[in-house]
Coordinates of C-alpha atoms and ligand atoms in Angstrom, one line a residue:
Chain A
M1 CA -29.1 -4.8 20.7
N2 CA -31.8 -7.3 20.5
A3 CA -33.3 -7.5 17.8
Q4 CA -37.0 -8.2 19.2
S5 CA -37.0 -5.4 21.1
P6 CA -40.9 -3.8 20.0
V7 CA -39.3 -0.4 21.7
R8 CA -35.6 1.0 21.0
R9 CA -36.1 0.3 17.4
T10 CA -34.6 2.3 15.0
P11 CA -35.1 3.4 11.6
T12 CA -33.6 0.4 9.0
R13 CA -31.5 3.4 7.4
A14 CA -31.1 4.0 3.2
V15 CA -26.9 5.4 3.2
N16 CA -26.4 9.1 1.9
W17 CA -24.1 9.8 -0.7
N18 CA -24.5 13.9 0.3
R19 CA -24.2 13.7 4.1
V20 CA -20.4 12.2 4.3
Q21 CA -18.8 11.4 8.3
D22 CA -15.4 10.9 6.9
D23 CA -13.9 12.3 4.0
T24 CA -11.7 8.8 3.5
D25 CA -14.6 6.8 2.8
L26 CA -16.0 9.4 -0.2
T27 CA -11.8 9.4 -0.9
V28 CA -11.1 5.9 -1.8
W29 CA -15.3 5.1 -2.9
N30 CA -13.5 6.8 -5.8
R31 CA -10.5 5.2 -6.0
L32 CA -11.6 1.6 -5.7
T33 CA -14.1 2.2 -7.8
S34 CA -11.7 4.3 -10.6
N35 CA -9.2 1.1 -10.3
F36 CA -12.0 -1.2 -11.5
W37 CA -10.7 -3.9 -14.1
L38 CA -11.4 -7.7 -14.5
P39 CA -9.0 -9.5 -15.6
E40 CA -10.3 -10.0 -19.4
K41 CA -9.0 -6.9 -19.9
V42 CA -5.1 -8.0 -20.0
P43 CA -4.0 -10.4 -23.3
L44 CA -3.5 -13.0 -21.4
S45 CA -3.0 -15.1 -24.2
N46 CA 0.1 -13.2 -24.7
D47 CA 2.1 -15.1 -22.2
I48 CA 1.5 -18.6 -24.1
P49 CA 5.1 -18.2 -25.9
S50 CA 7.1 -17.3 -22.8
W51 CA 4.7 -20.1 -19.9
A52 CA 6.4 -22.5 -23.3
T53 CA 9.9 -21.2 -22.1
L54 CA 9.6 -22.0 -18.5
T55 CA 10.8 -25.6 -17.4
D56 CA 8.3 -28.3 -16.3
H57 CA 9.4 -27.4 -12.5
E58 CA 8.9 -23.7 -12.6
Q59 CA 5.9 -23.9 -14.3
Q60 CA 4.7 -26.5 -11.3
L61 CA 5.7 -23.1 -9.1
T62 CA 4.3 -20.3 -11.0
I63 CA 0.6 -22.2 -10.6
R64 CA 1.1 -23.8 -7.0
V65 CA 2.0 -20.0 -6.5
F66 CA -0.5 -18.7 -7.7
T67 CA -3.0 -21.4 -5.9
G68 CA -2.1 -20.0 -3.2
L69 CA -2.7 -16.8 -3.9
T70 CA -6.2 -17.9 -4.6
M71 CA -6.6 -19.5 -1.3
L72 CA -6.2 -15.6 0.0
D73 CA -8.5 -13.8 -1.5
T74 CA -11.2 -16.6 -1.2
V75 CA -10.7 -15.6 2.5
Q76 CA -10.8 -12.7 2.0
A77 CA -13.5 -12.1 -0.4
S78 CA -15.8 -14.5 2.3
V79 CA -15.2 -13.6 5.9
G80 CA -12.3 -11.1 5.8
A81 CA -14.0 -8.5 4.8
M82 CA -17.7 -9.2 5.9
A83 CA -15.5 -10.1 8.8
M84 CA -15.4 -5.9 9.5
M85 CA -19.4 -5.5 8.8
P86 CA -20.7 -5.3 11.8
D87 CA -17.4 -3.1 13.2
A88 CA -18.8 -0.2 10.2
V89 CA -18.6 3.0 11.6
T90 CA -20.2 4.5 8.9
P91 CA -22.6 3.1 6.1
H92 CA -20.6 4.6 3.9
E93 CA -17.3 1.7 5.0
E94 CA -20.2 -0.8 5.0
A95 CA -20.6 -0.2 1.6
V96 CA -16.3 -0.2 1.0
L97 CA -15.9 -2.8 2.4
T98 CA -18.6 -4.6 -0.7
N99 CA -16.2 -3.4 -2.8
I100 CA -13.0 -4.5 -1.5
A101 CA -15.4 -7.8 -1.1
F102 CA -16.1 -8.3 -4.6
M103 CA -12.9 -7.6 -5.8
E104 CA -11.0 -10.3 -3.9
S105 CA -13.7 -12.1 -6.0
V106 CA -12.6 -10.4 -9.3
H107 CA -9.1 -11.3 -8.1
A108 CA -9.8 -15.3 -7.1
R109 CA -11.0 -15.6 -10.4
S110 CA -8.6 -13.7 -12.8
Y111 CA -6.0 -16.9 -11.5
S112 CA -8.4 -19.4 -13.0
S113 CA -7.9 -16.7 -16.0
I114 CA -4.6 -17.1 -16.3
F115 CA -4.7 -21.2 -15.8
S116 CA -7.3 -21.5 -18.4
T117 CA -4.9 -19.5 -20.4
L118 CA -1.6 -21.6 -20.2
C119 CA -1.4 -24.5 -18.4
A120 CA -3.0 -28.4 -18.5
T121 CA -6.3 -29.0 -16.8
K122 CA -4.7 -31.7 -15.1
D123 CA -1.9 -29.2 -14.0
I124 CA -4.4 -26.8 -12.3
D125 CA -6.1 -29.8 -10.4
E126 CA -3.1 -31.2 -9.3
A127 CA -1.7 -27.2 -7.4
F128 CA -5.1 -26.9 -6.3
R129 CA -5.2 -31.1 -4.3
W130 CA -1.9 -29.5 -3.1
S131 CA -2.9 -26.0 -1.3
E132 CA -5.2 -28.2 0.2
E133 CA -2.6 -30.5 1.6
N134 CA 0.4 -28.2 2.0
P135 CA 0.3 -27.6 5.9
H136 CA 2.6 -24.3 6.1
L137 CA -0.5 -22.9 3.2
Q138 CA -3.3 -24.3 5.0
K139 CA -2.1 -22.5 8.5
K140 CA -1.5 -19.7 7.4
A141 CA -5.2 -19.3 6.3
R142 CA -6.2 -21.2 9.6
L143 CA -4.2 -18.4 11.2
V144 CA -5.9 -15.3 10.0
L145 CA -9.3 -17.0 10.1
E146 CA -8.8 -17.8 13.6
H147 CA -8.6 -14.1 14.0
Y148 CA -11.6 -12.9 11.6
R149 CA -14.0 -14.8 14.3
S150 CA -12.1 -12.6 17.3
A151 CA -14.8 -10.6 19.6
D152 CA -12.0 -7.9 18.8
P153 CA -13.1 -6.3 16.3
L154 CA -9.4 -4.3 16.6
R155 CA -7.7 -8.0 16.5
R156 CA -10.2 -8.8 13.4
K157 CA -8.6 -5.5 11.3
V158 CA -5.1 -6.2 12.0
A159 CA -5.5 -10.0 10.7
S160 CA -7.3 -8.0 8.1
V161 CA -4.5 -6.0 7.0
F162 CA -1.4 -8.6 7.6
L163 CA -3.1 -10.3 5.4
E164 CA -3.8 -7.0 2.4
S165 CA -0.1 -6.0 2.7
F166 CA 2.4 -9.6 3.5
M167 CA 0.9 -13.0 3.6
F168 CA 0.3 -12.0 0.0
Y169 CA 3.8 -10.7 -0.8
S170 CA 5.7 -14.2 -0.4
G171 CA 3.4 -15.4 -4.4
F172 CA 2.8 -12.2 -6.6
Y173 CA 7.3 -11.3 -5.9
L174 CA 7.0 -14.2 -8.4
P175 CA 5.0 -13.2 -10.7
M176 CA 6.9 -9.7 -10.3
H177 CA 10.9 -12.2 -10.7
W178 CA 9.3 -13.7 -13.8
S179 CA 8.8 -9.7 -15.3
S180 CA 11.6 -8.9 -14.1
R181 CA 13.6 -11.5 -16.7
A182 CA 10.9 -10.1 -19.2
K183 CA 8.4 -13.4 -18.6
L184 CA 5.4 -13.4 -18.7
T185 CA 4.8 -9.9 -19.0
N186 CA 0.8 -10.1 -19.5
T187 CA 0.9 -11.7 -16.5
A188 CA 2.6 -8.9 -14.3
D189 CA 0.4 -6.7 -15.8
L190 CA -2.6 -8.0 -13.9
I191 CA -1.0 -8.7 -10.8
R192 CA 0.0 -5.1 -10.6
L193 CA -3.4 -3.9 -11.4
I194 CA -4.3 -6.6 -8.3
I195 CA -0.7 -5.4 -6.3
R196 CA -2.6 -1.9 -6.2
D197 CA -6.3 -2.4 -5.0
E198 CA -4.4 -4.0 -2.2
A199 CA -2.6 -1.4 -0.7
V200 CA -5.7 0.4 -1.2
H201 CA -7.8 -1.9 0.7
G202 CA -4.7 -2.0 3.6
Y203 CA -4.5 1.7 3.6
Y204 CA -8.5 1.8 4.1
I205 CA -8.8 -1.0 7.3
G206 CA -4.9 0.4 8.5
Y207 CA -7.4 4.3 8.5
K208 CA -10.0 2.1 10.4
F209 CA -8.0 0.7 12.6
Q210 CA -6.2 4.1 13.7
R211 CA -9.8 5.4 14.9
A212 CA -10.8 2.6 16.1
L213 CA -7.8 2.9 18.4
E214 CA -8.5 6.1 19.8
R215 CA -12.1 5.2 21.4
V216 CA -10.3 2.4 23.9
T217 CA -8.5 3.3 26.6
E218 CA -3.9 3.4 27.3
A219 CA -4.2 0.2 28.7
E220 CA -6.7 -1.8 25.3
R221 CA -4.5 -0.1 23.1
A222 CA -0.9 -1.1 24.6
E223 CA -2.3 -4.8 24.5
I224 CA -3.2 -4.4 21.0
K225 CA 0.2 -3.4 20.0
D226 CA 1.5 -6.3 22.0
F227 CA -1.4 -8.9 19.7
A228 CA 0.3 -7.2 16.6
F229 CA 3.5 -7.8 16.9
A230 CA 3.4 -11.3 18.2
M231 CA 0.7 -12.0 15.3
M232 CA 3.0 -11.2 12.7
F233 CA 6.4 -12.7 15.0
D234 CA 3.2 -16.1 14.1
L235 CA 3.1 -15.7 10.2
Y236 CA 6.2 -14.6 9.7
E237 CA 7.3 -18.1 11.1
V238 CA 4.6 -19.2 8.7
E239 CA 5.6 -17.4 5.4
E240 CA 9.0 -18.4 5.8
A241 CA 8.6 -22.2 5.7
Y242 CA 6.5 -21.3 3.2
T243 CA 8.3 -19.6 0.8
E244 CA 12.0 -21.8 1.8
E245 CA 9.1 -24.7 0.6
L246 CA 8.2 -23.2 -2.8
Y247 CA 11.5 -21.4 -4.1
D248 CA 14.9 -23.3 -2.5
G249 CA 14.5 -25.3 -5.0
V250 CA 14.9 -22.0 -7.3
G251 CA 17.5 -20.8 -5.4
L252 CA 15.2 -17.6 -4.4
S253 CA 13.9 -17.5 -1.4
E254 CA 16.7 -15.2 0.2
D255 CA 15.3 -12.9 -1.6
V256 CA 12.2 -13.8 -1.0
K257 CA 13.1 -13.1 2.5
K258 CA 13.6 -9.5 1.6
F259 CA 10.7 -8.8 0.3
L260 CA 8.2 -10.6 2.5
H261 CA 10.7 -8.2 5.9
Y262 CA 9.9 -5.0 3.4
N263 CA 6.3 -5.9 3.0
A264 CA 5.6 -7.2 6.7
N265 CA 7.5 -2.9 7.9
K266 CA 4.4 -2.1 4.9
A267 CA 1.7 -3.2 7.2
L268 CA 3.0 -2.0 10.5
M269 CA 2.9 1.3 8.7
N270 CA -0.6 0.6 7.7
L271 CA -1.6 0.2 11.3
G272 CA 0.6 3.5 12.6
Y273 CA 3.1 1.0 13.5
E274 CA 6.5 1.2 13.8
A275 CA 8.4 -0.8 11.1
L276 CA 9.7 -4.4 12.7
F277 CA 12.9 -4.8 10.9
P278 CA 16.2 -2.6 10.0
S279 CA 17.1 -2.1 6.5
S280 CA 20.0 -4.5 6.7
V281 CA 17.4 -7.7 6.0
T282 CA 15.1 -4.9 3.7
D283 CA 17.5 -3.8 1.1
V284 CA 15.1 -6.1 -2.4
N285 CA 16.1 -6.8 -5.4
P286 CA 16.2 -3.5 -7.2
A287 CA 15.4 -5.6 -10.2
I288 CA 12.0 -6.7 -7.9
L289 CA 11.6 -2.9 -7.3
A290 CA 12.0 -1.4 -10.8
A291 CA 9.1 -4.9 -11.6
L292 CA 6.4 -3.4 -9.5
S293 CA 6.6 0.4 -10.1
P294 CA 7.8 0.4 -13.7
N295 CA 9.0 3.4 -15.6
S296 CA 8.9 5.8 -12.0
D297 CA 12.2 5.6 -11.1
E298 CA 11.9 4.9 -7.6
N299 CA 15.2 5.9 -5.3
H300 CA 14.6 9.1 -6.1
D301 CA 18.0 11.6 -4.2
F302 CA 18.9 14.8 -4.9
F303 CA 20.9 14.8 -1.4
S304 CA 23.2 12.2 -2.4
G305 CA 24.0 14.3 -5.2
S306 CA 25.0 10.5 -7.6
G307 CA 22.9 12.3 -9.9
S308 CA 19.6 10.7 -10.2
S309 CA 17.1 14.4 -9.7
Y310 CA 13.9 14.8 -11.1
V311 CA 14.2 16.6 -14.6
I312 CA 12.4 19.9 -13.6
G313 CA 10.2 21.0 -16.8
K314 CA 9.0 17.8 -18.1
A315 CA 5.9 18.5 -19.0
V316 CA 3.2 16.7 -16.3
A317 CA -0.4 16.5 -16.6
T318 CA -2.4 18.7 -14.4
E319 CA -5.7 19.1 -15.0
D320 CA -6.7 19.7 -12.0
E321 CA -8.7 23.1 -12.1
D322 CA -7.9 23.6 -8.5
W323 CA -4.9 25.0 -9.5
D324 CA -4.8 29.5 -9.8
F325 CA -1.2 29.1 -11.3
Chain B
M1 CA 18.3 25.1 9.6
T2 CA 14.8 26.3 7.8
G3 CA 11.4 25.6 7.1
L4 CA 10.2 22.2 7.0
V5 CA 6.0 21.9 5.8
Y6 CA 4.0 19.2 5.7
Y7 CA 1.0 17.3 4.3
S8 CA -0.6 14.8 6.2
S9 CA -4.3 13.0 6.3
G10 CA -5.8 11.3 8.9
S11 CA -3.9 8.1 8.1
G12 CA -1.0 10.0 9.7
N13 CA 1.8 8.4 8.1
T14 CA 3.9 11.9 6.9
R15 CA 3.2 13.1 10.2
R16 CA 4.6 10.4 11.7
F17 CA 8.0 11.0 9.3
V18 CA 7.8 15.2 10.6
E19 CA 8.0 14.0 14.3
R20 CA 10.8 11.3 14.3
L21 CA 12.9 14.1 12.2
G22 CA 12.6 16.0 15.3
L23 CA 13.1 19.0 12.8
P24 CA 10.5 22.2 13.6
A25 CA 7.3 21.8 10.9
T26 CA 4.5 23.2 9.3
R27 CA 0.9 20.9 9.5
I28 CA -0.5 22.8 6.5
A29 CA -4.2 23.2 7.4
A30 CA -6.7 26.0 5.8
D31 CA -5.3 29.2 6.8
T32 CA -1.1 28.3 6.4
R33 CA 0.8 31.0 5.7
V34 CA 4.7 30.7 6.1
T35 CA 7.3 33.4 6.8
E36 CA 10.4 31.7 5.7
P37 CA 11.9 29.5 3.7
F38 CA 10.5 25.8 3.4
V39 CA 11.0 22.6 1.9
L40 CA 7.0 20.6 1.1
I41 CA 6.8 17.2 2.0
T42 CA 3.6 16.1 1.3
P43 CA 1.5 12.6 0.1
S44 CA 0.2 11.9 -2.9
Y45 CA -3.8 10.5 -3.6
S46 CA -4.2 9.8 -7.1
D47 CA -7.0 8.5 -8.2
G48 CA -6.3 5.9 -10.2
E49 CA -5.2 7.6 -13.9
G50 CA -2.6 10.3 -12.4
H51 CA -5.4 13.1 -11.6
G52 CA -6.1 15.0 -8.3
A53 CA -3.0 13.6 -6.7
V54 CA -1.4 16.7 -4.7
A55 CA -4.5 16.9 -2.2
K56 CA -6.7 20.3 -2.1
P57 CA -5.4 21.9 1.5
V58 CA -1.2 21.4 -0.7
I59 CA -3.5 23.3 -3.1
R60 CA -5.0 26.0 -1.7
F61 CA -1.1 26.4 0.5
L62 CA 0.2 26.6 -3.1
N63 CA -2.2 28.6 -4.3
D64 CA -1.0 31.8 -2.3
P65 CA 1.7 33.7 -4.3
A66 CA 3.5 33.9 -1.1
N67 CA 3.4 30.2 0.6
R68 CA 4.2 29.3 -3.1
A69 CA 7.5 31.8 -3.8
L70 CA 9.1 30.5 -0.9
I71 CA 9.3 26.9 -1.3
R72 CA 12.9 26.0 -1.6
G73 CA 12.3 22.3 -2.7
V74 CA 9.6 19.2 -2.5
I75 CA 10.0 15.7 -0.9
G76 CA 7.6 13.4 -2.2
T77 CA 5.9 10.0 0.1
G78 CA 3.5 7.6 -1.2
N79 CA 3.4 3.5 -2.0
L80 CA 5.2 1.9 -4.7
N81 CA 2.3 -0.4 -4.7
F82 CA 0.3 2.7 -6.7
G83 CA 3.5 1.8 -9.6
E84 CA 3.8 4.2 -12.6
H85 CA 2.4 7.7 -10.3
F86 CA 4.7 6.8 -7.3
A87 CA 4.9 9.8 -5.3
L88 CA 2.9 11.8 -8.8
A89 CA 2.6 15.1 -6.1
G90 CA 5.8 15.6 -5.9
K91 CA 6.2 15.2 -9.3
I92 CA 4.2 17.4 -10.0
I93 CA 4.7 20.1 -7.3
A94 CA 9.0 20.0 -8.8
T95 CA 7.1 21.1 -12.3
K96 CA 4.7 23.8 -11.1
C97 CA 7.1 25.5 -8.7
Q98 CA 10.4 25.5 -10.2
V99 CA 12.2 23.9 -7.7
P100 CA 14.3 19.9 -7.1
L101 CA 12.1 16.8 -6.1
L102 CA 14.4 16.5 -3.4
Y103 CA 14.2 12.2 -1.6
T104 CA 10.6 10.5 -2.0
F105 CA 10.0 7.1 -0.2
E106 CA 7.1 5.3 1.4
L107 CA 4.6 6.1 4.0
A108 CA 6.0 6.1 6.9
G109 CA 9.4 6.0 5.8
T110 CA 12.3 3.3 7.3
E111 CA 14.5 4.7 10.0
E112 CA 17.4 5.4 7.1
D113 CA 15.0 7.5 5.1
V114 CA 14.4 9.4 8.4
A115 CA 18.6 9.8 8.6
R116 CA 19.0 10.1 5.2
V117 CA 17.0 13.2 5.1
R118 CA 17.9 15.0 8.4
Q119 CA 20.6 15.1 6.7
G120 CA 20.3 15.6 3.1
L121 CA 18.2 18.8 4.6
E122 CA 20.9 20.5 7.3
T123 CA 23.8 20.2 3.9
F124 CA 20.6 21.5 1.5
W125 CA 19.4 24.6 3.7
T126 CA 23.1 25.6 4.0
R127 CA 23.9 25.1 0.4
Q128 CA 20.7 27.6 -0.2
R129 CA 23.4 30.6 2.8
S130 CA 26.2 30.1 0.4
I131 CA 24.2 31.4 -2.9
G132 CA 21.5 34.0 -1.3
P133 CA 18.4 33.6 -0.9
Ligands
FMN401 C1 -7.1 6.9 -2.8 C2 -5.1 6.3 -2.3 C3 -4.8 7.1 -4.0 C4 -3.5 6.9 -2.8 N1 -2.8 7.5 -5.0 C5 -0.8 7.5 -4.3 C6 -0.7 7.0 -5.9 O1 -1.4 7.9 -6.6 N2 0.8 7.4 -5.6 C7 1.5 7.1 -4.7 O2 3.2 7.1 -4.0 N3 0.7 6.3 -2.9 C8 -1.0 7.0 -2.9 N4 -1.3 6.5 -2.2 C9 -0.6 6.2 -0.9 C10 -0.3 7.4 0.1 O3 0.1 8.7 -1.2 C11 0.5 6.8 1.9 O4 -0.4 6.6 2.1 C12 0.4 8.3 1.5 O5 1.5 7.4 3.1 C13 -0.5 8.5 2.5 O6 0.6 10.0 3.7 P1 -0.7 10.3 4.8 O7 -1.0 9.2 6.0 O8 0.0 11.7 5.7 O9 -1.5 11.6 4.0 C14 -2.5 7.1 -1.9 C15 -4.1 6.3 -1.9 C16 -4.7 6.4 -2.0 C17 -5.6 6.4 -0.4
FE2_402 FE1 -6.9 -9.0 -3.1
FE2_403 FE1 -7.7 -7.4 -0.9

């Protein structure tokens, strides 16, 4: 399109939320805006006594993990969400993407709130230096950034879903681990807010990816699927090395890897694809799942007859006025 | 074996699960009317406070007393990232319709989820028949 063309000028359009072409834009906008939060909402200073119980090495690990997460949120805020803007098919999608970009900045900012509450300045500076020099972390960033510069909008969406739904999880593991040991529980509350946001981001970009796939040829669909699985293999390789470097010292690497496999499968599902890792390697530590989803008795199975059946009759708030009974 | 009814939005996770299940199933649309006992599979779409978790088409479907009379159980889906609201729609429907919440899984489910549900439904319907309609 030529911006200078004097003849085929299309009018500048105002976004009209009373004419929504894609209901998912509205559903997701509503969910994201009602999810809105700021780090000040979480009483992080209550974690100061708990922070003091971590060893020097555990503290350093935690600061490094959070610095790595900060970097990914920075990339997503300033490059990732914007890289999808030119391909938005509705004006409402553009609005949702601006919301996503802004929340990524809130996420990145919130790690600094954790740091300023719990850590010494010199340790924070050391970790930021580490993040710039660590080859695995830098490679993670390079891999996604490379695809964000791709000319193909489908590839940009794949990269973005992988960042949202997979690449954060080597980092998210640690606060869930501490929380399962009743440590840094307020920090874990904040991280859960981030994890919930990322679920909606991964869902939405994956949904738009599936719609975009419907508009390309069968051959292109096959090609992009090959690309997605190849990219997942590349990312997994880096994640594995990054995980080992961080977690070998505390003996958690194998546990973290299960969490990576589990989340890689979920990222692929967001794109509409089948899982890659078999259940033999996705058996995430139940304590981590419980930390991810407190009070939700996550493994509900009435079929197994093993007693965990949901108690019928327990009052559930259903204020939804659409019910007729 | 008797019926399976499901709801799935444009993201298609539940639809892909049901396709892999390989059992006859009805996808809820505006005017869906069922005539046989069924198990419902439904995702959750809550607003963050837990409101509105049951999708509107599912509410409309269950508002029809003829449909409602035939529900025997519910399978809830969602994403554990939603924390305490995981698979909330399944729990709400189980309570409102007084039927068991049979199973929960995430997104489009794993191969294991498909196998558990396929086998579980078979046993469930056999037991249902033995205790009468
Ligand atoms: C706006 C929004 C709200 C959601 N709320 C919940 C929720 O409260 N609990 C949950 O477990 N999953 C929630 N989910 C996740 C969906 O239930 C999940 O992605 C499901 O697989 C969608 O099924 P479908 O693709 O067949 O429509 C939500 C997703 C979106 C986009
Ligand atoms: Fe983020
Ligand atoms: Fe995100």
